[in-house]
Coordinates of C-alpha atoms in Angstrom, one line a residue:
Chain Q
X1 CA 106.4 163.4 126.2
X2 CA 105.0 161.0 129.3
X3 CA 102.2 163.1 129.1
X4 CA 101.2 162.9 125.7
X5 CA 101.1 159.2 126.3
X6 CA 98.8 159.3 128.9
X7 CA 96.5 161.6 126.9
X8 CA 96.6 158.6 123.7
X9 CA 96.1 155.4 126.5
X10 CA 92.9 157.6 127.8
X11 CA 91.2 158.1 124.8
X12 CA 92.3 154.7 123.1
X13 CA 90.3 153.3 126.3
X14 CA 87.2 155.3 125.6
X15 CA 86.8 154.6 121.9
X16 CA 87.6 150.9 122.8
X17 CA 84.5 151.0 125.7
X18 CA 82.1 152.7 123.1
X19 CA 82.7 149.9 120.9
X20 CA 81.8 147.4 123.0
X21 CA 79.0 149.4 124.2
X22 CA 77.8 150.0 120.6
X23 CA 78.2 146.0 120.0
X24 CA 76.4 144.7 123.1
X25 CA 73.2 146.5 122.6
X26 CA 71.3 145.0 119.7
X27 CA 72.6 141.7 121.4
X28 CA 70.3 142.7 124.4
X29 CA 67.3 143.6 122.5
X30 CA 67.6 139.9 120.8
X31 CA 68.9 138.3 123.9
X32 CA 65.9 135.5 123.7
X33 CA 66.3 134.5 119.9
X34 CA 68.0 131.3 120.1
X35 CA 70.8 131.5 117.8
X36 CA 72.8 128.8 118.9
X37 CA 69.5 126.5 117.3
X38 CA 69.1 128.4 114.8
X39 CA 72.7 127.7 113.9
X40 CA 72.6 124.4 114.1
X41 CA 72.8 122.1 111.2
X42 CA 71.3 118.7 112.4
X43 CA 68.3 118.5 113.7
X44 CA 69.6 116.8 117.1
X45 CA 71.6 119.8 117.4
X46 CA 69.3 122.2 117.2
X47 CA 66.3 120.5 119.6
X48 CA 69.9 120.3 122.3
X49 CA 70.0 123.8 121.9
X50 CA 66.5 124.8 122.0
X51 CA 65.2 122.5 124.4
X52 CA 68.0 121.1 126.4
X53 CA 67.2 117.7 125.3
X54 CA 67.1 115.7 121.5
X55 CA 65.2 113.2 122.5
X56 CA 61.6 113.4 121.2
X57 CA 59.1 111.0 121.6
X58 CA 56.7 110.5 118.1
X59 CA 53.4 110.8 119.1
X60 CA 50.2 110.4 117.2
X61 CA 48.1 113.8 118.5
X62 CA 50.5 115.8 116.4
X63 CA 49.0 116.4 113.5
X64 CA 50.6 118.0 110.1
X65 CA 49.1 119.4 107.0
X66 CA 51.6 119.9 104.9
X67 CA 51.2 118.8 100.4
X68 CA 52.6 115.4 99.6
X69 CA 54.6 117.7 96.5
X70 CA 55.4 121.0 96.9
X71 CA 55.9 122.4 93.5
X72 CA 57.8 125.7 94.8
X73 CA 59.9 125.1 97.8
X74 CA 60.1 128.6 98.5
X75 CA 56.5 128.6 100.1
X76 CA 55.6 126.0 101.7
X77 CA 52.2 125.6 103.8
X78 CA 52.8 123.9 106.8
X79 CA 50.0 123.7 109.7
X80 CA 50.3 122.1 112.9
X81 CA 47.6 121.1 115.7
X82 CA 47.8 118.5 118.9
X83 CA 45.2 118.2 121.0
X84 CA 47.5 117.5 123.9
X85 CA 47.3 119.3 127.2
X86 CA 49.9 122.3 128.5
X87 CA 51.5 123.1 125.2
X88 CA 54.3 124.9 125.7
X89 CA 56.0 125.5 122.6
X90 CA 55.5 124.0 118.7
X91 CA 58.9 124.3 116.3
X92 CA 58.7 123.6 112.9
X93 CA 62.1 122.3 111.7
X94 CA 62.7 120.8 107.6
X95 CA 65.2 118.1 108.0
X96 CA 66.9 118.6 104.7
X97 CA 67.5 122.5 105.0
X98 CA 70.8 123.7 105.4
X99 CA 69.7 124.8 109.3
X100 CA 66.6 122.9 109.8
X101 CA 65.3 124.7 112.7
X102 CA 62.6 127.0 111.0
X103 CA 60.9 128.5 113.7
X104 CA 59.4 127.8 117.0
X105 CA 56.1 129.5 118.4
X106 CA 55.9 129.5 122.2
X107 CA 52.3 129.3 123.1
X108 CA 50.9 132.5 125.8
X109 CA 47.9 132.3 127.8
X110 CA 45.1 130.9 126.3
X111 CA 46.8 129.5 123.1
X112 CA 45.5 126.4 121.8
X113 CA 48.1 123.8 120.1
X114 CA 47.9 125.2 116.7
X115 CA 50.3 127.4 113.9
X116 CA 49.4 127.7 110.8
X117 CA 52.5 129.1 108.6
X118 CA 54.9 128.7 105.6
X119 CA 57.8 127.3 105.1
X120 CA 60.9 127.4 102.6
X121 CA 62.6 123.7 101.4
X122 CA 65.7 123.0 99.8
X123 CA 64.7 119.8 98.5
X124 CA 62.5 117.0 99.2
X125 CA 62.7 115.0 103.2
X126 CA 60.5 115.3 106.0
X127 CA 59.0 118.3 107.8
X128 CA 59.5 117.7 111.5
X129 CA 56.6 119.2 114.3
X130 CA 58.6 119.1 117.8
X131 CA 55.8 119.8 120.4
X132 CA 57.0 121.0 123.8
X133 CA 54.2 119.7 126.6
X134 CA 54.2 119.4 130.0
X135 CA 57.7 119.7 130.0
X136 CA 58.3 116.8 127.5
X137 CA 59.1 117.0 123.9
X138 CA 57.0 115.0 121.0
X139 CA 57.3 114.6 117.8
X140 CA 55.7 113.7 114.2
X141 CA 56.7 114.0 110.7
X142 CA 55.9 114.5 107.2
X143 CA 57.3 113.7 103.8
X144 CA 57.5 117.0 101.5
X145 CA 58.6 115.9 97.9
X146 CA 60.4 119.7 96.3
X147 CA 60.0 119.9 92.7
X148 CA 62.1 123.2 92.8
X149 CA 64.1 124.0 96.0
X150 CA 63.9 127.5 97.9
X151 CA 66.7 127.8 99.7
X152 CA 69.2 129.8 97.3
X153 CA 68.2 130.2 93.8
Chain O
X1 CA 56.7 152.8 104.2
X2 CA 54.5 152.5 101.8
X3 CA 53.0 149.1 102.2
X4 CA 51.3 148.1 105.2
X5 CA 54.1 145.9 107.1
X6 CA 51.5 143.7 108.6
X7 CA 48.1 142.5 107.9
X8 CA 46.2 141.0 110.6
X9 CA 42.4 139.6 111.2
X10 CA 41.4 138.6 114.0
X11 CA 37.8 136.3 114.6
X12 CA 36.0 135.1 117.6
X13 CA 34.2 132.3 117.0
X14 CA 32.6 130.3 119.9
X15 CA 35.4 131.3 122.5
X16 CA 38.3 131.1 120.2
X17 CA 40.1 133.7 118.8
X18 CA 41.4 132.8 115.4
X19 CA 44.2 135.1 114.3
X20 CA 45.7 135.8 110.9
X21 CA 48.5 137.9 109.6
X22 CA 50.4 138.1 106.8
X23 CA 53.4 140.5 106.8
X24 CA 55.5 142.2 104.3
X25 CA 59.4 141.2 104.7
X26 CA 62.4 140.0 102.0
X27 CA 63.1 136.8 104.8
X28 CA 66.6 137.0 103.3
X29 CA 68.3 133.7 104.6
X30 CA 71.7 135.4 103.8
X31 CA 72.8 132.0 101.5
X32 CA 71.3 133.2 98.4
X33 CA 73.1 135.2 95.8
X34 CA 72.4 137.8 93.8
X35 CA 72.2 136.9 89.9
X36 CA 73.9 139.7 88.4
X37 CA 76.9 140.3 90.6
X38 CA 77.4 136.9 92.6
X39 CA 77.5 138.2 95.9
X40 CA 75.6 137.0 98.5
X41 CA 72.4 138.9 99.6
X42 CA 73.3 139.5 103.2
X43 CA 70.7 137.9 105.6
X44 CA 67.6 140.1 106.7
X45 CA 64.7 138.3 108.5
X46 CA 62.1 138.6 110.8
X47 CA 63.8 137.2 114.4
X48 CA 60.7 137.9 117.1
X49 CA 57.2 138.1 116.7
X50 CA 55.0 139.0 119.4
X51 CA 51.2 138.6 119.9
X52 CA 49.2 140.5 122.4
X53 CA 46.0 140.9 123.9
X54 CA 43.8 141.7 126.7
X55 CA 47.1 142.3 128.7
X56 CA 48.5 138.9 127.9
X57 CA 51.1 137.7 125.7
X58 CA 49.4 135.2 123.5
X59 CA 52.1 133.9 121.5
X60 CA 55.8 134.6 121.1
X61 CA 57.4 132.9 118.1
X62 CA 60.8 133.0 116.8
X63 CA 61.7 132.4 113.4
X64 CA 64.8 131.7 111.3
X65 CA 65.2 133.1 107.1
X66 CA 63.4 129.8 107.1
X67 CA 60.5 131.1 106.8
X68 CA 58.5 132.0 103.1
X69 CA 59.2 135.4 102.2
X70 CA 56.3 137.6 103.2
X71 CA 55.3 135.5 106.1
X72 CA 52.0 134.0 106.8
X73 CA 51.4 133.3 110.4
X74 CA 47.9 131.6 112.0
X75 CA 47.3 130.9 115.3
X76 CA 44.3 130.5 118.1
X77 CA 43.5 131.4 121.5
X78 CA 40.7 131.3 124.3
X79 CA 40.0 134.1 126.4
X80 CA 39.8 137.0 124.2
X81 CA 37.0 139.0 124.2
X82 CA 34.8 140.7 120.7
X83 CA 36.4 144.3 120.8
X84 CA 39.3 143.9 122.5
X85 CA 42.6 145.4 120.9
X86 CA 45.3 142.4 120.0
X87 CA 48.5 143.9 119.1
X88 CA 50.9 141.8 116.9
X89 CA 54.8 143.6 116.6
X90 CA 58.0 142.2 115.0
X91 CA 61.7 142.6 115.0
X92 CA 63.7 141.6 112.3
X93 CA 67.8 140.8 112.4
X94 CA 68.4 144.7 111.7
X95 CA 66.5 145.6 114.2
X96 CA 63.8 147.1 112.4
X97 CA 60.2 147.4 113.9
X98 CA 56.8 147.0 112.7
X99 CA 53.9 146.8 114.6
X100 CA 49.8 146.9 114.3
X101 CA 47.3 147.0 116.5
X102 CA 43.0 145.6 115.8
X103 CA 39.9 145.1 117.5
X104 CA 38.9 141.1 118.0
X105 CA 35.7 141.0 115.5

């Protein structure tokens, strides 16, 4: 009988260490997506998590094409260029989104400050371009008015 | 798959490389439902997207169900070189893979 419960506490152990095993590996592979940010539902919150820091400072060598009206917020052309020096990183975040942090490009060798992409909107606020230089964070914005959201349906 | 997963161009002009790519994913932010039953579509987007060439990562971006459904994606570069190969692969929240691979024109 002591026996047979040595045999069930062995094998409970093993099925419980593939588990985790099985659970741990896509969160490897992913290991640099910053969910925590991509979580977050303010914008402060998100930059904290991203960055390390919320505190941006506006600058006016960001510049954002983005339309005044966006009649479908479901695409959304955003484009983003600064001619600033050792450009780290660009992140695109819609204030009004239910998680505003939309994406963030880290710049490799070579890249110039520029991302062209597109965006959905929930409704109408600004569209934020955080811009990660020389260790600093900048930022600009501009107003999107949504005729029809795109976040749900 | 049937459809090509990702479309990319990529253009030297002067000494920048100007690439373009357009790729073929649902971007599922997991809040929308689905009309007929109610349920929420569970989330499926593309998390990583990586850009290389000549040896070098070029770009790494990281993306949220934020972004448009078949994403669009633009960027530039200096240093690459007419013929080189630029590779651009993603991973989505599934972990799915898609990758292609052309020559700097």
């Amino acid at each position: 009988m002591n026996n047979r419960r040595r045999i069930l506490l062995k094998s409970g152990l093993a099925v419980s260490a593939l588990g985790t095993a099985a659970l741990l590996v896509p969160r490897a592979v992913l290991a640099a997506w910053p969910e925590k940010a991509f979580h977050a539902k303010k914008m402060p919150e998100a930059l904290q998590a991203l960055a390390g820091t919320d505190s941006a400072s506006e600058s006016g060598d960001i510049k954002i094409k983005a339309p005044d009206i966006a009649e479908n917020g479901a695409v959304v052309p955003i484009t983003v260029s600064t001619g600033m020096d050792d450009v780290e990183s660009i992140s695109i975040v819609a204030v009004n989104n239910p998680f505003p942090l939309i994406a963030s490009f880290n710049l490799g060798e070579g890249a110039l400050g520029f991302v062209s992409t597109r965006i959905k909107m929930g409704k109408s606020g600004d569209v934020v371009a955080v811009v990660k230089a020389g260790g600093k964070l900048y930022s600009a914005k501009k107003g999107v008015k949504v005729t029809i959201g795109g976040c749900g349906g | 798959m049937a459809k090509k997963a990702i479309k990319i161009r990529a253009k030297l002009k002067g000494d920048v490389v100007t690439v373009k790519a357009l790729m073929t994913h649902p971007m599922e932010t997991g809040a929308r439902k689905d009309k007929k039953t109610g349920k929420l579509i569970p989330a499926h987007f593309i998390q990583e997207v990586v850009c290389e060439s000549g040896g070098k990562t070029r770009m790494t971006a990281y993306w949220s169900g934020g972004v448009s459904k078949n994403p669009y994606l633009s960027f530039k570069f200096k240093g690459g070189q007419k013929g080189d190969d630029l590779t651009l692969s993603w991973v989505d929240n599934k972990g799915k893979k898609a990758s292609e691979t052309v020559k700097i024109g």
